[in-house]
Amino acid sequence: MQRLSVLFPAPLGCYDYKSETPVCPGHFIKAPFGRKTALGVVWNQAPDLSVPESKIKNISETVALNPLPPETIRFVNWVAGYTLSPAGMVLKMALIPEPEKTSKKPITFQEPDIRADSVSFSEAQAAAVQKLCAQIDGGFHVSLLDGVTGSGKTEVYFEAIATALKHPGQVLILLPEITLTSAWLNRFEKRFGVKPAVWHSAITPKQRRDTWRAVLNGEARVIVGARSALFLPYSKLNLIIVDEEHDASYKQEDGILYQARDMAIVRAKLADCPIILASATPSVETYCNVLNGKYDHIRLPERFSGAEFPDIRIVDMRRKEKGETGFVSPELKKAIAEKLAEKEQSLLFINRRGYAPLVLCRACGERLQCPYCSAWLVEHRQKGYLQCHHCGYTRRIPSECPSCHEKDTLISCGPGVERIFEEINHIFPNARCEMVTSDTLANPAVFTALSEKMAKGEIDILIGTQILAKGHNFPNLTLVGVIDADMGLAGGDLRASERTFQLLHQVMGRAGRDRKKGTAILQSYSPENLIIQALKANDREHFMNEEILSRRLLGMPPFGRLAAVIVSGRDQNLTYQTAAHLAKTAPFLKEVSVLGPAAAPLAVLRGKYRFRLLIKTTKEFKLQNMLKTWLGKIKIPASVDVRLDIDPYSFF
Ligand code: ADP
Ligand code: ZN
């Protein structure tokens, strides 16, 4: 009789069981759990011997699956400890529903062909390839592969993949979900002769089951996926790549709150394998690790095609002429007209969905607000409704003001992408315009169709949101216009500047791909702003140095650590009291400062009141231990929810 500890994919820790047949950590078993029998995993935790033998139940059966690899178990434990989440919930991310079920005709994953033709590299590319390939099989090592879009980062890391595949084991490539397109997959297939295993939110249940199995038994050698692919049960990882490492979508914002790029580094450390972070605009965190020598810096200085970064012009929107209306400046109009005459394409960028971000009544001043959130309703004129972008609440556009009941008094304030589309259609009635937003670009197939239309020259002016910042090249696109370059700066959160810089840099880089030099025009109400100036001078280093300096002075990440405590509930008073009590009982230490409680910027979300505490500590401080002891002592009312966000990215 063996006593063992079992973890279930549920919001709990381990439970003890006994077994007649010998089992080891990682084995899948079924055991009585509550009134049912549930699937669990034998865990690497010592059983709790204080519980008398007579109270311990027998497991029901062992399940014929390869055991969960020890590295996966260690990773689950690590993530649970870091994010302060129940280990069972992290395990759930590493499993699929009913993993013991098999498909009738499972998908097979073929061996990639590493001898397939590769390209002939430029000098800088060849040096990068050599460095990265030399790291394979040499243990844990982090490299930043730093080069503008089009400099050949993908081409270079494909060589590292080819080298890694000479050894037994697996390669994981993480991409932001929206860059995981068929174009990317075709490119992989062209290089390696087979499709990689794919993992993201939109794959079918069968694909999910077959892929998970193929990862567990080692049949899938290369896995490309969105952040959740990090939790697959790899038996042996040889190399991890995080492409677009700066991308904010690597932070998961619901369920278990984790930063996939950071956790990928942990995963590589556990696997003792190299990891490559690729970006044209590295995050401040990564860049600091390059400066302090923790990460290797591998640079690809120029676009492979030789195309230069576009000429950048700033339009000062404060100097509007009398009688000028609309959101598109005369300078931008003129530039678009020139491109139309030259039969080249333009892209107008505005990072705001819908027609207008706010609707108000001209008679009484009423602003139309979401009934469940402290947020304005966004007008979506094409679809004929108003929508809250936080909770999804939707209502028809009313014909009268809901407050004073005057008719036809509602006016739209500010621009959204639909409104720019309307304005451009009005100014250039003969141009072929197309609007692209996450509302219209539902899936990769639509993106492929759009790329084809662009390639065939069937579109003159593309108008869209940040969904256009990434992915495909449009070779004949030579003008990028940014309608509101200041917009991202309003939020004022820790990474607002960094994100704005990255996004605008990326968008501007869309102009002038091949031999033609492009132009980017930024419309701004604060042209003296550091970001706008750094973009204009194409001086990333200057921006980064200033940003790093300010973070260092403020003790902000990566020079200090942050955790957010978000307290929410339907009863405003009780929720506030709980938050205030938390603040009062917070440990009083010189390494720790506690800010708040403050009403969150979104003080009401989905009908719940929200208060936030922000905990800031020195870099070396054991933040998790402190949070555990502090919060463990406090009784939280059942109707109040307390969430912890370690290394928060979202501040609302
Ligand atoms: P990045 O990942 O940095 O955006 P890519 O690897 O996608 O850059 O390269 C941009 C384009 O240039 C791609 O079409 C790629 O195939 C091409 N390219 C890059 N390097 C070479 C090379 N050495 N030989 C031929 N084509 C190359
Ligand atoms: Zn809402």
XYZ file of C-alpha atoms and ligand atoms in Angstrom:
680
model
C 0.000 0.000 0.000
C 1.398 3.338 -1.087
C 0.322 6.733 0.172
C 0.382 9.583 -2.306
C -0.646 13.101 -2.959
C -3.005 13.920 -5.853
C -3.749 17.228 -7.565
C -7.034 17.773 -9.408
C -7.609 20.445 -12.060
C -9.777 22.444 -9.652
C -9.260 25.528 -7.453
C -7.655 23.490 -4.669
C -4.369 22.084 -3.443
C -3.361 18.410 -3.098
C -5.319 15.567 -1.456
C -3.966 12.308 -0.069
C -4.947 8.882 -1.384
C -3.581 5.382 -1.269
C -2.953 2.927 -4.039
C -2.501 -0.844 -4.281
C -0.540 -0.569 -7.523
C 2.669 1.458 -7.482
C 2.350 4.923 -9.037
C 4.777 7.832 -9.432
C 4.432 11.605 -9.635
C 2.962 12.551 -13.007
C 0.782 9.465 -13.369
C -2.812 10.138 -14.294
C -5.312 8.465 -11.993
C -8.998 8.563 -11.171
C -10.089 8.886 -7.582
C -13.240 9.552 -5.577
C -13.583 13.289 -5.222
C -16.638 14.621 -3.434
C -19.521 12.511 -4.697
C -17.901 11.822 -8.058
C -14.820 10.197 -9.472
C -12.421 12.719 -10.938
C -9.274 12.652 -12.995
C -6.182 13.855 -11.195
C -2.406 13.685 -11.343
C -0.124 12.107 -8.758
C 1.822 15.079 -7.462
C 5.402 15.493 -6.288
C 4.386 16.523 -2.804
C 4.918 14.463 0.338
C 1.637 13.049 1.702
C 0.320 14.582 4.909
C 1.120 11.832 7.428
C -0.832 13.531 10.219
C -4.054 12.332 8.598
C -4.843 8.822 9.931
C -4.559 5.995 7.413
C -8.203 5.013 7.989
C -9.414 8.341 6.593
C -7.491 8.007 3.345
C -9.411 6.693 0.342
C -8.138 4.406 -2.362
C -7.669 5.708 -5.867
C -10.183 4.162 -8.257
C -7.924 3.378 -11.190
C -4.782 4.359 -13.019
C -5.197 5.938 -16.462
C -3.201 4.682 -19.440
C -1.515 7.934 -20.465
C 2.145 8.891 -20.495
C 2.846 10.553 -17.157
C 2.986 14.341 -16.949
C 6.708 15.147 -17.288
C 8.541 16.268 -14.114
C 9.383 19.628 -15.714
C 5.702 20.314 -16.262
C 4.973 19.506 -12.628
C 7.728 21.835 -11.489
C 6.471 24.537 -13.826
C 2.895 24.259 -12.521
C 4.189 24.540 -8.954
C 6.368 27.505 -9.863
C 3.581 29.457 -11.590
C 1.169 28.727 -8.739
C 3.712 29.980 -6.217
C 4.526 33.095 -8.197
C 0.999 34.160 -9.069
C -0.342 32.987 -5.682
C -2.960 30.851 -7.405
C -4.184 27.372 -6.406
C -1.896 24.777 -8.031
C -4.974 22.913 -9.281
C -6.015 25.894 -11.406
C -2.586 26.066 -12.996
C -2.674 22.304 -13.600
C -5.982 22.864 -15.379
C -4.176 25.042 -17.916
C -1.745 22.170 -18.580
C -4.541 19.635 -19.200
C -7.418 19.248 -21.602
C -10.900 18.048 -20.704
C -10.979 14.227 -20.615
C -7.359 13.671 -21.645
C -7.846 9.894 -21.537
C -10.253 9.953 -24.514
C -8.686 9.273 -27.906
C -9.756 10.466 -31.340
C -10.874 7.925 -33.929
C -8.406 9.110 -36.560
C -5.847 11.190 -34.712
C -3.916 13.850 -36.616
C -0.326 12.798 -37.238
C 2.570 15.177 -36.830
C 5.416 14.638 -39.240
C 9.076 15.110 -38.631
C 10.261 18.517 -39.919
C 12.822 18.361 -42.699
C 15.774 20.349 -41.425
C 17.784 19.956 -44.613
C 15.269 21.918 -46.673
C 16.738 24.927 -48.461
C 17.456 27.921 -46.355
C 18.285 31.381 -47.620
C 21.770 32.844 -48.014
C 22.283 35.209 -45.155
C 23.663 38.712 -44.975
C 26.721 39.218 -42.801
C 24.767 40.413 -39.762
C 22.209 37.658 -40.197
C 24.912 35.008 -40.510
C 26.556 36.223 -37.323
C 23.211 36.067 -35.510
C 22.539 32.570 -36.823
C 25.934 31.385 -35.698
C 25.537 32.769 -32.183
C 22.056 31.370 -31.699
C 22.889 27.951 -33.115
C 25.949 27.683 -30.875
C 23.677 28.035 -27.838
C 21.574 24.988 -28.671
C 22.269 22.138 -26.268
C 24.380 24.457 -24.128
C 21.904 24.983 -21.298
C 19.791 27.932 -20.217
C 20.570 31.204 -21.950
C 18.456 34.241 -22.912
C 19.030 36.241 -26.099
C 17.284 39.305 -27.374
C 17.058 39.155 -31.163
C 16.652 42.828 -31.884
C 15.900 44.100 -35.369
C 13.350 46.182 -37.222
C 10.452 44.465 -38.937
C 11.772 42.926 -42.127
C 15.340 42.535 -40.881
C 15.092 38.754 -41.032
C 14.465 37.811 -37.398
C 12.107 35.019 -38.420
C 14.527 33.749 -41.036
C 17.285 33.741 -38.412
C 15.375 31.958 -35.686
C 14.249 29.332 -38.201
C 17.926 28.319 -38.376
C 18.095 28.032 -34.610
C 15.012 25.805 -34.799
C 16.670 23.646 -37.446
C 19.707 23.182 -35.218
C 17.577 22.408 -32.169
C 15.718 19.747 -34.154
C 18.949 17.834 -34.708
C 18.658 16.831 -31.065
C 15.807 14.812 -29.628
C 13.251 17.080 -27.998
C 10.843 19.873 -28.804
C 10.776 23.499 -29.869
C 8.136 25.993 -28.746
C 7.425 29.254 -30.588
C 5.130 31.733 -28.875
C 3.455 34.410 -30.975
C 0.756 36.947 -30.200
C -2.459 35.323 -31.395
C -3.047 37.875 -34.147
C 0.309 37.229 -35.816
C -0.296 33.490 -35.876
C -1.610 33.694 -39.426
C -1.710 31.289 -42.332
C 1.101 33.358 -43.884
C 3.334 32.512 -40.932
C 2.379 28.835 -41.080
C 2.977 28.659 -44.840
C 6.385 30.160 -44.350
C 7.216 27.548 -41.758
C 5.983 24.813 -44.056
C 8.093 26.141 -46.900
C 11.201 25.984 -44.727
C 10.571 22.676 -42.939
C 8.350 20.783 -45.378
C 5.645 20.129 -42.774
C 3.144 22.102 -40.744
C 3.997 22.665 -37.080
C 1.582 21.739 -34.321
C -0.615 24.765 -33.644
C -2.147 25.829 -30.338
C -4.469 28.801 -29.818
C -7.987 29.646 -28.708
C -9.667 28.898 -32.045
C -8.530 25.299 -32.726
C -11.192 22.589 -32.694
C -11.643 20.210 -29.729
C -10.229 17.386 -31.850
C -7.142 19.404 -32.798
C -6.780 20.284 -29.151
C -6.932 16.669 -28.008
C -4.623 15.298 -30.718
C -2.087 18.095 -30.310
C -1.995 17.787 -26.536
C -1.385 14.051 -26.855
C 1.292 14.510 -29.493
C 3.092 16.980 -27.245
C 2.867 14.640 -24.260
C 4.265 11.652 -26.138
C 6.899 13.717 -27.944
C 5.537 13.149 -31.444
C 4.988 16.876 -32.079
C 8.478 18.357 -32.427
C 7.623 21.989 -33.146
C 4.700 23.730 -31.481
C 3.680 27.246 -32.395
C 1.072 28.874 -30.262
C -0.383 31.754 -28.331
C 0.568 32.208 -24.678
C -1.461 29.199 -23.459
C 0.890 26.871 -25.396
C 3.396 27.476 -22.637
C 1.520 25.069 -20.399
C 1.520 22.068 -22.742
C 3.156 18.944 -21.275
C 6.456 19.032 -23.205
C 8.592 16.031 -22.432
C 11.807 17.820 -23.332
C 12.188 21.366 -24.612
C 15.331 22.267 -26.559
C 14.499 25.819 -27.505
C 11.824 28.443 -26.829
C 11.198 31.487 -29.006
C 9.011 34.392 -27.934
C 8.341 36.516 -30.996
C 7.158 40.119 -30.482
C 8.276 39.710 -26.880
C 7.119 43.250 -26.004
C 3.527 42.518 -26.969
C 1.016 43.321 -24.231
C -1.124 40.323 -25.149
C 1.411 38.070 -23.415
C -0.135 39.176 -20.153
C -3.192 37.063 -19.456
C -5.818 39.252 -17.854
C -8.380 36.739 -16.652
C -8.297 33.500 -14.726
C -4.679 32.984 -13.696
C -2.951 36.342 -14.230
C 0.460 35.614 -15.700
C 2.982 37.193 -18.077
C 3.723 34.514 -20.679
C 7.064 36.012 -21.748
C 8.307 36.025 -18.163
C 6.965 32.539 -17.541
C 8.576 31.337 -20.794
C 11.931 32.368 -19.350
C 11.158 30.353 -16.231
C 10.109 27.422 -18.404
C 13.392 27.594 -20.333
C 15.304 27.662 -17.075
C 13.504 24.540 -15.847
C 14.222 22.859 -19.188
C 17.804 24.164 -19.102
C 17.503 25.282 -22.698
C 18.084 28.557 -24.577
C 15.304 31.072 -25.185
C 15.186 33.755 -27.879
C 13.142 36.925 -27.379
C 12.545 38.632 -30.722
C 11.349 42.197 -31.193
C 11.742 45.395 -33.160
C 10.822 47.405 -30.062
C 11.924 45.449 -26.982
C 10.156 45.933 -23.674
C 11.855 48.056 -21.030
C 12.219 44.977 -18.824
C 14.047 43.021 -21.499
C 16.162 45.960 -22.518
C 17.319 46.488 -18.935
C 18.388 42.863 -18.784
C 20.432 43.425 -21.918
C 22.056 46.491 -20.391
C 22.932 44.668 -17.184
C 24.386 41.785 -19.133
C 21.883 39.100 -18.163
C 20.703 38.662 -21.733
C 22.711 38.481 -24.930
C 22.008 41.234 -27.424
C 21.903 40.080 -31.020
C 21.155 42.837 -33.475
C 20.006 42.883 -37.056
C 20.636 46.481 -37.962
C 18.692 46.878 -41.193
C 15.814 45.689 -43.273
C 16.883 42.838 -45.507
C 15.374 44.492 -48.553
C 17.476 47.559 -47.850
C 14.358 49.676 -47.431
C 14.893 52.445 -44.934
C 12.659 53.530 -42.108
C 10.166 56.071 -43.499
C 10.603 59.829 -43.426
C 8.639 61.131 -40.517
C 6.653 64.349 -40.455
C 4.788 65.747 -37.503
C 1.644 67.811 -37.954
C 0.941 70.143 -35.047
C -2.823 69.905 -34.663
C -2.959 72.929 -32.350
C -2.344 75.156 -35.357
C -5.665 74.486 -36.982
C -6.737 77.123 -39.478
C -10.109 78.802 -38.985
C -12.878 76.907 -40.682
C -10.905 73.684 -40.825
C -13.167 70.809 -39.856
C -12.669 67.082 -39.623
C -9.911 64.980 -38.191
C -7.637 64.715 -41.210
C -5.222 67.642 -41.526
C -4.578 69.434 -44.843
C -0.992 68.067 -44.834
C -2.210 64.498 -44.536
C -4.902 65.061 -47.181
C -2.311 66.389 -49.569
C 0.001 63.430 -48.982
C -2.838 60.960 -49.587
C -3.785 62.753 -52.792
C -0.186 62.471 -54.018
C -0.104 58.757 -53.289
C -3.387 58.291 -55.147
C -1.884 60.059 -58.135
C 1.225 57.846 -57.975
C -0.938 54.728 -57.624
C 0.615 53.855 -54.297
C -1.240 52.808 -51.175
C -1.869 54.604 -47.884
C -2.704 53.430 -44.417
C -4.519 55.578 -41.873
C -4.231 54.462 -38.321
C -6.509 55.273 -35.417
C -6.598 53.024 -32.430
C -10.259 53.421 -31.607
C -13.052 51.126 -32.674
C -16.503 52.411 -33.571
C -17.654 55.792 -34.838
C -17.211 58.009 -31.804
C -15.984 57.342 -28.276
C -18.745 59.412 -26.706
C -22.291 60.527 -27.449
C -23.817 63.473 -25.649
C -27.026 65.486 -25.688
C -26.613 68.980 -27.062
C -29.726 70.159 -25.173
C -29.043 68.974 -21.614
C -25.405 67.847 -21.716
C -26.200 64.262 -20.744
C -23.403 61.829 -21.679
C -24.522 58.329 -22.487
C -22.960 55.959 -20.019
C -22.896 52.195 -19.469
C -25.394 51.241 -16.770
C -22.951 48.639 -15.366
C -19.554 50.356 -15.665
C -18.134 53.795 -15.143
C -17.454 54.170 -18.852
C -18.969 56.025 -21.788
C -20.820 54.106 -24.456
C -19.043 53.958 -27.806
C -21.116 54.678 -30.880
C -20.978 51.961 -33.559
C -22.912 53.707 -36.296
C -22.599 51.019 -38.972
C -24.215 48.479 -36.697
C -26.635 51.041 -35.274
C -25.812 50.577 -31.634
C -23.946 51.943 -28.650
C -21.600 49.601 -26.865
C -19.611 49.455 -23.646
C -16.112 48.244 -24.520
C -15.580 46.934 -21.002
C -18.557 44.672 -20.399
C -20.087 44.401 -23.869
C -23.427 46.012 -22.899
C -25.175 47.064 -26.108
C -28.237 49.217 -26.852
C -29.737 50.717 -29.986
C -28.845 54.335 -30.691
C -31.842 56.149 -29.195
C -33.754 58.731 -31.241
C -34.170 60.996 -28.236
C -32.058 61.914 -25.238
C -32.720 59.384 -22.468
C -32.473 62.178 -19.908
C -34.342 65.245 -21.248
C -36.278 63.400 -23.996
C -35.580 66.059 -26.631
C -35.532 64.601 -30.131
C -32.485 64.683 -32.450
C -30.174 66.309 -29.954
C -27.548 63.566 -29.637
C -24.149 64.376 -31.079
C -21.062 62.210 -31.551
C -17.836 63.421 -29.957
C -14.346 62.536 -31.107
C -13.149 60.224 -33.835
C -13.308 56.468 -34.123
C -12.194 54.407 -37.085
C -15.668 54.465 -38.705
C -15.709 58.227 -38.614
C -12.304 58.541 -40.281
C -13.497 56.090 -42.914
C -16.529 58.312 -43.537
C -14.405 61.452 -43.719
C -11.942 59.907 -46.168
C -14.729 58.587 -48.379
C -16.124 62.092 -48.432
C -12.785 63.736 -49.301
C -11.754 61.096 -51.856
C -15.023 59.784 -53.308
C -13.234 57.952 -56.118
C -10.610 56.207 -54.004
C -11.100 52.606 -53.006
C -11.126 52.610 -49.207
C -11.317 49.693 -46.863
C -11.819 49.701 -43.126
C -10.250 47.064 -40.891
C -10.884 46.654 -37.180
C -11.219 43.733 -34.812
C -14.983 44.069 -35.430
C -14.544 43.382 -39.153
C -11.449 41.173 -39.095
C -12.966 38.196 -37.354
C -10.436 35.545 -38.391
C -7.171 34.863 -40.233
C -9.013 33.992 -43.467
C -10.354 37.536 -43.671
C -6.826 38.840 -43.177
C -5.537 36.644 -45.991
C -8.265 37.973 -48.295
C -7.347 41.523 -47.342
C -3.649 40.919 -48.059
C -4.539 39.564 -51.474
C -6.629 42.614 -52.266
C -3.791 44.860 -51.163
C -1.284 42.871 -53.220
C -3.468 43.124 -56.322
C -3.774 46.870 -55.824
C -7.525 46.731 -55.318
C -7.340 49.030 -52.306
C -6.008 52.603 -52.296
C -6.521 53.597 -48.695
C -6.638 51.247 -45.757
C -8.116 52.625 -42.547
C -7.833 50.659 -39.371
C -6.983 50.070 -35.736
C -3.994 48.367 -34.170
C -4.927 45.126 -35.803
C -3.090 46.506 -38.851
C 0.117 47.183 -36.950
C 1.342 43.605 -37.193
C 1.570 40.739 -39.582
C 1.665 41.086 -43.306
C 3.792 43.229 -45.561
C 2.066 45.434 -48.054
C 4.829 46.178 -50.595
C 3.091 49.069 -52.347
C 2.117 50.840 -49.143
C 4.224 53.992 -48.907
C 2.270 56.352 -46.661
C 1.169 55.877 -43.070
C -0.948 58.530 -41.394
C -1.495 58.424 -37.640
C -4.691 60.328 -36.854
C -4.133 60.767 -33.139
C -0.583 60.061 -32.040
C -1.264 61.292 -28.495
C -4.114 58.975 -27.744
C -2.232 56.253 -25.906
C -0.652 58.779 -23.581
C -3.833 59.681 -21.768
C -4.019 56.530 -19.646
C -0.986 57.512 -17.600
C -0.275 53.977 -16.435
C 3.211 52.578 -16.011
C 3.609 51.372 -19.574
C 1.539 53.968 -21.460
C 4.571 55.658 -23.025
C 6.303 52.419 -23.818
C 3.206 50.958 -25.460
C 2.546 54.101 -27.479
C 6.124 54.180 -28.698
C 6.047 50.517 -29.692
C 2.698 50.755 -31.411
C 3.483 53.900 -33.385
C 6.920 52.605 -34.314
C 5.341 49.418 -35.586
C 2.609 51.199 -37.497
C 5.032 53.619 -39.131
C 7.250 50.726 -40.127
C 4.468 49.582 -42.450
C 5.347 52.349 -44.867
C 7.859 51.724 -47.643
C 8.654 48.063 -47.586
C 10.727 47.133 -50.554
C 12.814 49.516 -52.555
C 10.590 52.538 -52.015
C 11.151 54.846 -49.115
C 7.932 55.587 -47.289
C 6.513 58.529 -45.424
C 4.813 58.604 -42.048
C 2.744 61.549 -40.874
C 1.901 61.863 -37.206
C -0.895 64.204 -36.166
C -0.305 65.378 -32.622
C -1.529 67.948 -30.120
C 1.723 67.648 -28.152
C 4.484 67.453 -30.735
C 7.119 68.354 -28.129
C 6.399 65.095 -26.292
C 9.432 62.838 -25.835
C 7.781 59.958 -27.670
C 6.835 61.978 -30.710
C 10.309 63.502 -30.808
C 12.063 60.143 -30.443
C 9.899 58.696 -33.198
C 10.653 61.644 -35.433
C 14.393 61.273 -34.918
C 14.077 57.482 -35.197
C 16.001 57.353 -31.949
C 14.818 54.386 -29.949
C 17.822 54.468 -27.626
C 16.982 57.992 -26.524
C 13.419 57.053 -25.705
C 14.513 53.891 -23.870
C 17.139 55.681 -21.828
C 14.674 58.338 -20.690
C 12.048 55.736 -19.889
C 14.528 53.596 -17.944
C 15.734 56.632 -16.033
C 12.241 57.586 -14.962
C 11.423 54.037 -13.880
C 14.637 53.883 -11.901
C 13.897 57.156 -10.141
C 10.392 56.024 -9.249
C 11.469 52.519 -8.223
C 9.081 51.083 -10.792
C 9.589 47.739 -12.562
C 12.099 46.412 -13.400
C 13.781 48.390 -10.601
C 11.084 47.526 -8.104
C 8.190 45.114 -7.896
C 4.458 45.746 -8.097
C 1.379 43.832 -7.111
C -2.188 45.037 -7.409
C -4.895 43.984 -5.006
C -8.312 44.475 -6.580
C -11.246 44.392 -4.197
C -14.690 44.198 -5.789
C -18.269 43.611 -4.714
C -21.874 44.676 -5.233
C -22.124 46.406 -1.867
C -20.164 49.622 -2.208
C -19.752 50.218 1.498
C -18.709 46.685 2.404
C -16.286 46.587 -0.519
C -14.694 49.842 0.526
C -14.505 48.732 4.175
C -12.723 45.538 3.124
C -10.224 47.460 1.019
C -9.638 49.976 3.802
C -9.137 47.175 6.327
C -6.588 45.553 4.009
C -4.693 48.812 3.752
C -4.736 49.284 7.526
C -3.384 45.803 8.229
C -0.707 45.909 5.525
C 2.791 45.270 6.866
C 4.658 48.404 7.760
C 8.140 47.841 6.313
C 10.701 50.120 4.776
C 10.908 47.947 1.635
C 7.156 48.166 1.049
C 4.819 50.980 0.171
C 1.080 50.510 -0.014
C -0.903 52.919 -2.153
C -4.662 53.158 -1.793
C -7.293 52.054 -1.471
C -8.414 54.172 -4.365
C -11.510 53.778 -6.429
C -10.258 52.020 -9.544
C -10.323 54.158 -12.715
C -13.185 51.903 -13.699
C -14.858 52.356 -10.329
C -17.807 50.222 -11.342
C -17.355 47.268 -13.676
C -20.167 44.873 -14.607
C -22.220 46.251 -11.738
C -19.492 45.684 -9.132
C -17.714 48.405 -7.182
C -13.947 48.226 -7.376
C -11.149 49.513 -5.208
C -7.471 49.014 -5.780
C -4.394 48.805 -3.636
C -1.017 48.958 -5.248
C 1.857 47.323 -3.417
C 5.310 48.482 -4.388
C 8.440 46.843 -3.028
C 12.143 46.817 -3.651
C 13.396 44.389 -6.247
C 14.874 41.873 -3.811
C 11.895 41.798 -1.468
C 10.006 38.510 -1.117
C 6.700 39.954 -2.259
C 4.764 36.692 -2.482
C 5.646 35.610 1.067
C 4.540 38.942 2.425
C 1.248 38.868 0.512
C 0.525 35.340 1.659
C 1.063 36.092 5.350
C -0.770 39.391 5.245
C -3.824 38.257 3.277
C -3.922 34.852 4.986
C -4.764 36.551 8.279
C -7.717 38.525 6.995
C -11.261 37.323 6.778
C -12.824 38.477 3.547
C -16.657 38.740 3.482
C -18.174 36.124 1.164
C -19.732 38.752 -1.111
C -16.418 40.537 -1.674
C -13.824 39.330 -4.130
C -10.105 39.962 -3.639
C -7.815 39.341 -6.592
C -4.074 39.562 -6.735
C -2.264 40.685 -9.832
C 1.490 40.178 -9.556
C 3.381 42.409 -12.033
C 0.190 44.153 -13.189
C -0.051 45.434 -16.760
C -3.558 46.737 -16.528
C -4.299 49.510 -14.098
C -8.059 49.962 -14.439
P 11.346 39.927 -39.414
O 10.988 38.639 -38.757
O 12.494 40.624 -38.747
O 10.192 40.841 -39.661
P 11.642 38.312 -41.773
O 12.456 37.153 -41.343
O 10.180 38.123 -41.870
O 11.946 39.582 -40.851
O 12.238 38.850 -43.150
C 11.591 39.830 -43.931
C 11.509 39.401 -45.374
O 12.813 39.355 -45.931
C 10.917 38.025 -45.547
O 10.160 37.986 -46.706
C 12.141 37.148 -45.652
O 11.879 35.950 -46.349
C 13.119 38.053 -46.386
N 14.488 37.747 -46.032
C 15.111 38.028 -44.877
N 16.394 37.617 -44.912
C 16.588 37.048 -46.115
C 17.722 36.442 -46.773
N 18.906 36.343 -46.158
N 17.546 35.996 -48.029
C 16.350 36.107 -48.654
N 15.250 36.661 -48.091
C 15.361 37.136 -46.832
Zn -20.169 48.261 -19.247
